Amino acid sequence: MWNSGSSHPKLRQTSHTDFASYTGVEAIFAGVDACLFCLGKSATQVSGEVEYRRITIDFARAAALALREQSPHAAFHYVSGAGAGLNSRFMWARVKAEAERDLMQRVDAVCWRPAAIDGKASASEPVLLRIVRPVYRLFRPFRSIYVSGDDIGLAMLQAIHENVRGRIIENAELRDMADRYRASAGARDLRTIGSR
């Protein structure tokens, strides 16, 4: 498991290698309000559909079911992708849509469909993404196309606050939710200061 290098009293990091099963580490899902499941790989980085389905569907399902077992009322948030669709001609889009359908049926998941994600470079990202990322920033004004990695996280936190469940959230709405989080975070900070 990747280590963020961060520390916080509420942050727990667990080393785990079999994402198809959480046997032995189920307790990591106990007593939580939500799981933000962001694990995935580009279809261009796998050997084919079997491996892509295992990572995209099986890994997410295992985490969702472990969460449901340990924290029955917790929300499960799944990062899918813009363009996901059961009838798509693209394998990745069909598999993502299957994962969404399965997770919404099983655990009332919130499925996020970000479009062009801008963020920090990663050694594991596809080479093409590394090349085109600077171009993404030209699309920042277009709310249905561009999103920052930070926006995804903030939108998920806002969705938890709003108790959103069992639906798909497209890129433009994702950005709206991130904006609402930023606005409400300022209000929360003022309330916290006022209560001291």
mmCIF file of C-alpha atoms in Angstrom:
data_model
loop_
_atom_site.group_PDB
_atom_site.id
_atom_site.type_symbol
_atom_site.label_atom_id
_atom_site.label_comp_id
_atom_site.label_asym_id
_atom_site.label_seq_id
_atom_site.Cartn_x
_atom_site.Cartn_y
_atom_site.Cartn_z
ATOM 1 C CA MET A 1 0.000 0.000 0.000
ATOM 2 C CA TRP A 2 1.166 3.505 -0.812
ATOM 3 C CA ASN A 3 2.204 5.689 2.118
ATOM 4 C CA SER A 4 1.169 9.335 1.838
ATOM 5 C CA GLY A 5 3.994 10.590 4.030
ATOM 6 C CA SER A 6 1.366 12.652 5.887
ATOM 7 C CA SER A 7 0.450 12.507 9.523
ATOM 8 C CA HIS A 8 -2.689 13.600 11.353
ATOM 9 C CA PRO A 9 -4.420 12.331 14.501
ATOM 10 C CA LYS A 10 -7.324 11.082 12.349
ATOM 11 C CA LEU A 11 -5.168 9.512 9.626
ATOM 12 C CA ARG A 12 -4.542 5.765 9.784
ATOM 13 C CA GLN A 13 -2.329 4.090 7.216
ATOM 14 C CA THR A 14 -2.360 0.344 6.759
ATOM 15 C CA SER A 15 -0.089 -1.805 4.665
ATOM 16 C CA HIS A 16 -2.136 -4.205 2.542
ATOM 17 C CA THR A 17 -1.453 -5.879 -0.795
ATOM 18 C CA ASP A 18 -4.533 -7.978 -1.697
ATOM 19 C CA PHE A 19 -7.242 -5.499 -2.660
ATOM 20 C CA ALA A 20 -9.587 -8.320 -3.688
ATOM 21 C CA SER A 21 -9.872 -9.360 -0.020
ATOM 22 C CA TYR A 22 -9.618 -7.512 3.262
ATOM 23 C CA THR A 23 -9.476 -10.637 5.407
ATOM 24 C CA GLY A 24 -7.338 -9.916 8.428
ATOM 25 C CA VAL A 25 -7.500 -6.134 8.098
ATOM 26 C CA GLU A 26 -11.271 -5.612 8.193
ATOM 27 C CA ALA A 27 -10.898 -3.365 11.242
ATOM 28 C CA ILE A 28 -9.601 -0.550 9.006
ATOM 29 C CA PHE A 29 -13.236 -0.068 7.939
ATOM 30 C CA ALA A 30 -14.668 -0.024 11.478
ATOM 31 C CA GLY A 31 -16.045 3.171 12.966
ATOM 32 C CA VAL A 32 -15.774 5.299 9.827
ATOM 33 C CA ASP A 33 -18.303 7.609 8.179
ATOM 34 C CA ALA A 34 -17.139 7.091 4.604
ATOM 35 C CA CYS A 35 -14.677 5.386 2.298
ATOM 36 C CA LEU A 36 -13.285 7.451 -0.583
ATOM 37 C CA PHE A 37 -12.268 4.708 -2.998
ATOM 38 C CA CYS A 38 -9.861 6.213 -5.525
ATOM 39 C CA LEU A 39 -7.823 3.140 -6.453
ATOM 40 C CA GLY A 40 -7.605 2.409 -10.148
ATOM 41 C CA LYS A 41 -5.456 2.077 -13.221
ATOM 42 C CA SER A 42 -5.730 3.273 -16.798
ATOM 43 C CA ALA A 43 -6.899 0.655 -19.281
ATOM 44 C CA THR A 44 -3.696 1.421 -21.201
ATOM 45 C CA GLN A 45 -1.605 0.188 -18.251
ATOM 46 C CA VAL A 46 -3.071 -3.310 -17.906
ATOM 47 C CA SER A 47 -2.726 -6.541 -19.866
ATOM 48 C CA GLY A 48 -6.356 -6.570 -20.991
ATOM 49 C CA GLU A 49 -9.997 -6.612 -19.946
ATOM 50 C CA VAL A 50 -9.636 -9.395 -17.354
ATOM 51 C CA GLU A 51 -7.041 -7.456 -15.375
ATOM 52 C CA TYR A 52 -8.923 -4.183 -15.840
ATOM 53 C CA ARG A 53 -12.163 -5.746 -14.529
ATOM 54 C CA ARG A 54 -10.331 -7.186 -11.523
ATOM 55 C CA ILE A 55 -8.913 -3.781 -10.563
ATOM 56 C CA THR A 56 -11.995 -1.739 -11.472
ATOM 57 C CA ILE A 57 -14.836 -3.972 -10.270
ATOM 58 C CA ASP A 58 -13.464 -6.651 -7.941
ATOM 59 C CA PHE A 59 -11.237 -4.363 -5.881
ATOM 60 C CA ALA A 60 -13.979 -1.766 -5.430
ATOM 61 C CA ARG A 61 -16.589 -4.404 -4.552
ATOM 62 C CA ALA A 62 -14.310 -5.984 -1.929
ATOM 63 C CA ALA A 63 -13.719 -2.620 -0.244
ATOM 64 C CA ALA A 64 -17.404 -1.668 -0.405
ATOM 65 C CA LEU A 65 -18.522 -4.948 1.157
ATOM 66 C CA ALA A 66 -15.865 -4.768 3.887
ATOM 67 C CA LEU A 67 -17.029 -1.229 4.664
ATOM 68 C CA ARG A 68 -20.673 -2.327 4.775
ATOM 69 C CA GLU A 69 -19.789 -5.176 7.149
ATOM 70 C CA GLN A 70 -17.739 -3.033 9.536
ATOM 71 C CA SER A 71 -19.589 0.321 9.283
ATOM 72 C CA PRO A 72 -23.088 -0.412 7.926
ATOM 73 C CA HIS A 73 -24.151 3.244 7.721
ATOM 74 C CA ALA A 74 -20.974 4.570 6.110
ATOM 75 C CA ALA A 75 -21.001 6.066 2.624
ATOM 76 C CA PHE A 76 -18.942 4.511 -0.172
ATOM 77 C CA HIS A 77 -17.573 6.932 -2.777
ATOM 78 C CA TYR A 78 -16.185 5.478 -6.005
ATOM 79 C CA VAL A 79 -14.110 7.364 -8.577
ATOM 80 C CA SER A 80 -15.315 6.259 -12.003
ATOM 81 C CA GLY A 81 -14.801 8.384 -15.106
ATOM 82 C CA ALA A 82 -16.548 10.723 -17.515
ATOM 83 C CA GLY A 83 -17.951 8.761 -20.424
ATOM 84 C CA ALA A 84 -18.693 5.578 -18.486
ATOM 85 C CA GLY A 85 -21.632 3.758 -20.070
ATOM 86 C CA LEU A 86 -22.896 0.205 -20.330
ATOM 87 C CA ASN A 87 -23.342 0.518 -24.116
ATOM 88 C CA SER A 88 -20.077 2.286 -24.841
ATOM 89 C CA ARG A 89 -17.839 1.005 -27.610
ATOM 90 C CA PHE A 90 -14.887 1.461 -25.217
ATOM 91 C CA MET A 91 -14.095 -1.437 -22.893
ATOM 92 C CA TRP A 92 -12.985 0.818 -20.033
ATOM 93 C CA ALA A 93 -16.238 2.793 -20.153
ATOM 94 C CA ARG A 94 -18.389 -0.371 -20.044
ATOM 95 C CA VAL A 95 -16.400 -1.808 -17.137
ATOM 96 C CA LYS A 96 -16.584 1.453 -15.164
ATOM 97 C CA ALA A 97 -20.359 1.567 -15.739
ATOM 98 C CA GLU A 98 -20.691 -2.038 -14.543
ATOM 99 C CA ALA A 99 -18.763 -1.137 -11.396
ATOM 100 C CA GLU A 100 -21.054 1.856 -10.806
ATOM 101 C CA ARG A 101 -24.198 -0.230 -11.259
ATOM 102 C CA ASP A 102 -22.913 -2.976 -8.968
ATOM 103 C CA LEU A 103 -21.793 -0.595 -6.228
ATOM 104 C CA MET A 104 -24.992 1.460 -6.299
ATOM 105 C CA GLN A 105 -27.083 -1.715 -6.052
ATOM 106 C CA ARG A 106 -25.001 -3.302 -3.301
ATOM 107 C CA VAL A 107 -24.045 -0.367 -1.081
ATOM 108 C CA ASP A 108 -25.885 2.725 -2.383
ATOM 109 C CA ALA A 109 -22.546 4.107 -3.579
ATOM 110 C CA VAL A 110 -21.867 7.595 -4.838
ATOM 111 C CA CYS A 111 -20.088 7.304 -8.191
ATOM 112 C CA TRP A 112 -17.968 10.201 -9.374
ATOM 113 C CA ARG A 113 -17.313 10.834 -13.077
ATOM 114 C CA PRO A 114 -14.439 13.295 -13.328
ATOM 115 C CA ALA A 115 -13.325 14.330 -16.800
ATOM 116 C CA ALA A 116 -9.817 15.701 -17.444
ATOM 117 C CA ILE A 117 -8.158 15.524 -14.012
ATOM 118 C CA ASP A 118 -5.361 17.961 -13.298
ATOM 119 C CA GLY A 119 -3.047 17.183 -10.421
ATOM 120 C CA LYS A 120 0.468 16.380 -9.377
ATOM 121 C CA ALA A 121 2.540 14.137 -11.602
ATOM 122 C CA SER A 122 2.904 10.534 -10.534
ATOM 123 C CA ALA A 123 5.493 7.954 -11.481
ATOM 124 C CA SER A 124 2.710 5.439 -12.142
ATOM 125 C CA GLU A 125 0.616 7.601 -14.472
ATOM 126 C CA PRO A 126 0.447 6.875 -18.209
ATOM 127 C CA VAL A 127 3.076 8.700 -20.266
ATOM 128 C CA LEU A 128 0.383 10.247 -22.467
ATOM 129 C CA LEU A 129 -1.231 11.832 -19.414
ATOM 130 C CA ARG A 130 2.086 13.350 -18.382
ATOM 131 C CA ILE A 131 2.373 14.910 -21.847
ATOM 132 C CA VAL A 132 -1.175 16.293 -22.109
ATOM 133 C CA ARG A 133 -1.659 17.449 -18.488
ATOM 134 C CA PRO A 134 -0.416 21.012 -19.205
ATOM 135 C CA VAL A 135 -3.012 21.242 -21.984
ATOM 136 C CA TYR A 136 -5.779 20.351 -19.478
ATOM 137 C CA ARG A 137 -5.300 23.691 -17.761
ATOM 138 C CA LEU A 138 -6.532 25.468 -20.897
ATOM 139 C CA PHE A 139 -9.920 23.862 -20.215
ATOM 140 C CA ARG A 140 -10.186 25.153 -16.626
ATOM 141 C CA PRO A 141 -13.072 27.541 -17.494
ATOM 142 C CA PHE A 142 -15.141 24.619 -18.844
ATOM 143 C CA ARG A 143 -16.809 23.027 -15.821
ATOM 144 C CA SER A 144 -17.874 19.873 -17.643
ATOM 145 C CA ILE A 145 -14.368 19.115 -18.946
ATOM 146 C CA TYR A 146 -11.722 20.150 -16.394
ATOM 147 C CA VAL A 147 -11.340 19.229 -12.721
ATOM 148 C CA SER A 148 -8.462 19.366 -10.271
ATOM 149 C CA GLY A 149 -7.611 16.457 -8.032
ATOM 150 C CA ASP A 150 -8.252 18.726 -5.042
ATOM 151 C CA ASP A 151 -11.766 19.445 -6.333
ATOM 152 C CA ILE A 152 -12.555 15.731 -6.349
ATOM 153 C CA GLY A 153 -11.563 15.381 -2.707
ATOM 154 C CA LEU A 154 -13.421 18.520 -1.615
ATOM 155 C CA ALA A 155 -16.551 17.465 -3.512
ATOM 156 C CA MET A 156 -16.479 14.078 -1.788
ATOM 157 C CA LEU A 157 -16.252 15.777 1.606
ATOM 158 C CA GLN A 158 -19.204 18.009 0.684
ATOM 159 C CA ALA A 159 -21.206 14.975 -0.452
ATOM 160 C CA ILE A 160 -20.550 13.314 2.910
ATOM 161 C CA HIS A 161 -21.724 16.500 4.659
ATOM 162 C CA GLU A 162 -24.876 16.560 2.474
ATOM 163 C CA ASN A 163 -25.429 12.798 2.979
ATOM 164 C CA VAL A 164 -25.508 12.128 -0.766
ATOM 165 C CA ARG A 165 -26.074 8.451 -1.557
ATOM 166 C CA GLY A 166 -26.750 6.155 -4.490
ATOM 167 C CA ARG A 167 -26.127 8.352 -7.493
ATOM 168 C CA ILE A 168 -23.730 9.372 -10.229
ATOM 169 C CA ILE A 169 -22.106 12.797 -10.122
ATOM 170 C CA GLU A 170 -20.762 14.221 -13.370
ATOM 171 C CA ASN A 171 -17.843 16.647 -13.662
ATOM 172 C CA ALA A 172 -19.751 19.974 -13.632
ATOM 173 C CA GLU A 173 -21.729 19.020 -10.518
ATOM 174 C CA LEU A 174 -18.520 17.746 -8.927
ATOM 175 C CA ARG A 175 -16.975 21.199 -9.338
ATOM 176 C CA ASP A 176 -20.124 22.837 -7.944
ATOM 177 C CA MET A 177 -19.878 20.633 -4.856
ATOM 178 C CA ALA A 178 -16.203 21.499 -4.410
ATOM 179 C CA ASP A 179 -17.147 25.191 -4.561
ATOM 180 C CA ARG A 180 -19.858 24.654 -1.939
ATOM 181 C CA TYR A 181 -17.309 22.921 0.287
ATOM 182 C CA ARG A 182 -14.900 25.845 -0.030
ATOM 183 C CA ALA A 183 -17.696 28.317 0.810
ATOM 184 C CA SER A 184 -18.936 26.285 3.776
ATOM 185 C CA ALA A 185 -15.395 25.619 5.030
ATOM 186 C CA GLY A 186 -14.964 29.362 5.470
ATOM 187 C CA ALA A 187 -18.239 29.525 7.402
ATOM 188 C CA ARG A 188 -17.182 26.532 9.534
ATOM 189 C CA ASP A 189 -13.844 28.211 10.281
ATOM 190 C CA LEU A 190 -15.669 31.368 11.452
ATOM 191 C CA ARG A 191 -17.982 29.314 13.688
ATOM 192 C CA THR A 192 -14.962 27.502 15.162
ATOM 193 C CA ILE A 193 -13.165 30.786 15.863
ATOM 194 C CA GLY A 194 -16.337 32.250 17.388
ATOM 195 C CA SER A 195 -16.756 29.285 19.736
ATOM 196 C CA ARG A 196 -13.278 29.593 21.271
#
